[in-house]
mmCIF file of C-alpha atoms in Angstrom:
data_model
loop_
_atom_site.group_PDB
_atom_site.id
_atom_site.type_symbol
_atom_site.label_atom_id
_atom_site.label_comp_id
_atom_site.label_asym_id
_atom_site.label_seq_id
_atom_site.Cartn_x
_atom_site.Cartn_y
_atom_site.Cartn_z
ATOM 1 C CA MET L 1 -11.876 -0.897 -21.125
ATOM 2 C CA LYS L 2 -11.293 -0.457 -17.418
ATOM 3 C CA ILE L 3 -13.984 1.188 -15.316
ATOM 4 C CA VAL L 4 -13.038 2.748 -12.003
ATOM 5 C CA THR L 5 -15.575 3.409 -9.274
ATOM 6 C CA ARG L 6 -14.935 5.389 -6.132
ATOM 7 C CA VAL L 7 -16.503 3.936 -2.994
ATOM 8 C CA LYS L 8 -16.702 5.577 0.392
ATOM 9 C CA LEU L 9 -17.081 3.356 3.445
ATOM 10 C CA LEU L 10 -19.399 4.681 6.116
ATOM 11 C CA PRO L 11 -19.120 2.119 8.898
ATOM 12 C CA GLU L 12 -21.043 2.285 12.129
ATOM 13 C CA ALA L 13 -18.925 2.792 15.266
ATOM 14 C CA GLU L 14 -18.747 -0.958 15.974
ATOM 15 C CA GLN L 15 -17.806 -1.722 12.374
ATOM 16 C CA ALA L 16 -15.127 0.983 12.382
ATOM 17 C CA ALA L 17 -13.600 -0.519 15.510
ATOM 18 C CA ALA L 18 -13.559 -3.956 13.874
ATOM 19 C CA LEU L 19 -11.883 -2.518 10.761
ATOM 20 C CA ARG L 20 -9.216 -0.789 12.872
ATOM 21 C CA CYS L 21 -8.564 -4.017 14.757
ATOM 22 C CA THR L 22 -8.328 -6.014 11.527
ATOM 23 C CA LEU L 23 -5.900 -3.536 9.960
ATOM 24 C CA ARG L 24 -3.741 -3.556 13.087
ATOM 25 C CA VAL L 25 -3.573 -7.378 13.106
ATOM 26 C CA VAL L 26 -2.766 -7.550 9.388
ATOM 27 C CA ASN L 27 -0.077 -4.846 9.652
ATOM 28 C CA GLU L 28 1.534 -6.611 12.614
ATOM 29 C CA ALA L 29 1.470 -9.867 10.638
ATOM 30 C CA ALA L 30 3.066 -8.177 7.623
ATOM 31 C CA ASN L 31 5.816 -6.727 9.826
ATOM 32 C CA TRP L 32 6.504 -10.173 11.276
ATOM 33 C CA VAL L 33 6.563 -11.802 7.812
ATOM 34 C CA SER L 34 8.946 -9.088 6.639
ATOM 35 C CA GLY L 35 11.248 -9.853 9.564
ATOM 36 C CA VAL L 36 11.234 -13.552 8.685
ATOM 37 C CA ALA L 37 11.964 -12.767 5.033
ATOM 38 C CA PHE L 38 14.863 -10.520 6.020
ATOM 39 C CA GLU L 39 16.355 -12.883 8.632
ATOM 40 C CA ARG L 40 16.174 -15.955 6.410
ATOM 41 C CA GLY L 41 16.925 -14.203 3.133
ATOM 42 C CA VAL L 42 13.965 -15.987 1.588
ATOM 43 C CA PRO L 43 14.072 -15.355 -2.168
ATOM 44 C CA ARG L 44 10.663 -16.677 -3.246
ATOM 45 C CA GLU L 45 7.072 -16.398 -2.126
ATOM 46 C CA TYR L 46 6.608 -20.161 -1.881
ATOM 47 C CA GLU L 47 9.651 -20.480 0.380
ATOM 48 C CA LEU L 48 8.439 -17.602 2.564
ATOM 49 C CA ARG L 49 5.020 -19.236 2.791
ATOM 50 C CA LYS L 50 6.611 -22.439 4.147
ATOM 51 C CA HIS L 51 8.180 -20.441 6.986
ATOM 52 C CA THR L 52 5.220 -18.230 7.885
ATOM 53 C CA TYR L 53 1.812 -19.588 6.838
ATOM 54 C CA ALA L 54 1.198 -21.935 9.783
ATOM 55 C CA VAL L 55 2.134 -19.238 12.295
ATOM 56 C CA LEU L 56 -0.156 -16.690 10.669
ATOM 57 C CA LYS L 57 -3.025 -19.202 10.762
ATOM 58 C CA ALA L 58 -2.267 -19.950 14.425
ATOM 59 C CA ARG L 59 -2.422 -16.197 15.144
ATOM 60 C CA GLY L 60 -5.985 -16.196 13.871
ATOM 61 C CA LEU L 61 -5.670 -14.977 10.286
ATOM 62 C CA GLY L 62 -7.865 -16.749 7.779
ATOM 63 C CA ALA L 63 -6.285 -18.661 4.922
ATOM 64 C CA GLN L 64 -6.903 -15.942 2.354
ATOM 65 C CA ALA L 65 -5.662 -13.147 4.625
ATOM 66 C CA ALA L 66 -2.536 -15.114 5.541
ATOM 67 C CA GLN L 67 -1.661 -15.776 1.916
ATOM 68 C CA HIS L 68 -2.366 -12.169 0.972
ATOM 69 C CA VAL L 69 -0.050 -10.880 3.728
ATOM 70 C CA ILE L 70 2.731 -13.210 2.573
ATOM 71 C CA LYS L 71 2.307 -12.272 -1.089
ATOM 72 C CA LYS L 72 2.176 -8.529 -0.469
ATOM 73 C CA THR L 73 5.220 -8.669 1.801
ATOM 74 C CA ARG L 74 7.154 -10.672 -0.788
ATOM 75 C CA ASP L 75 6.066 -8.240 -3.529
ATOM 76 C CA ALA L 76 7.355 -5.315 -1.454
ATOM 77 C CA TYR L 77 10.790 -6.957 -1.213
ATOM 78 C CA THR L 78 10.738 -7.601 -4.976
ATOM 79 C CA THR L 79 9.808 -3.990 -5.675
ATOM 80 C CA LEU L 80 12.713 -2.823 -3.530
ATOM 81 C CA GLY L 81 15.030 -5.150 -5.402
ATOM 82 C CA GLU L 82 16.108 -6.842 -2.193
ATOM 83 C CA HIS L 83 15.800 -10.415 -3.499
#
């Protein structure tokens, strides 16, 4: 059985600013990864990772965030049936 819980974040002003900044950085990274996937016609997540992971890390994303951005971008292309 799956249990779902609703959670409401109530960040302080400083925390809210950090969250906004983090979301902006991750969205910009996802847009860049999407551009790389489109330009190179990369058909698989592993191949896309080879082209983007080091750059994402150099831009300051942590390992987990970088891999998540790559995977979610690749999944979006798969959902659209692009590759």
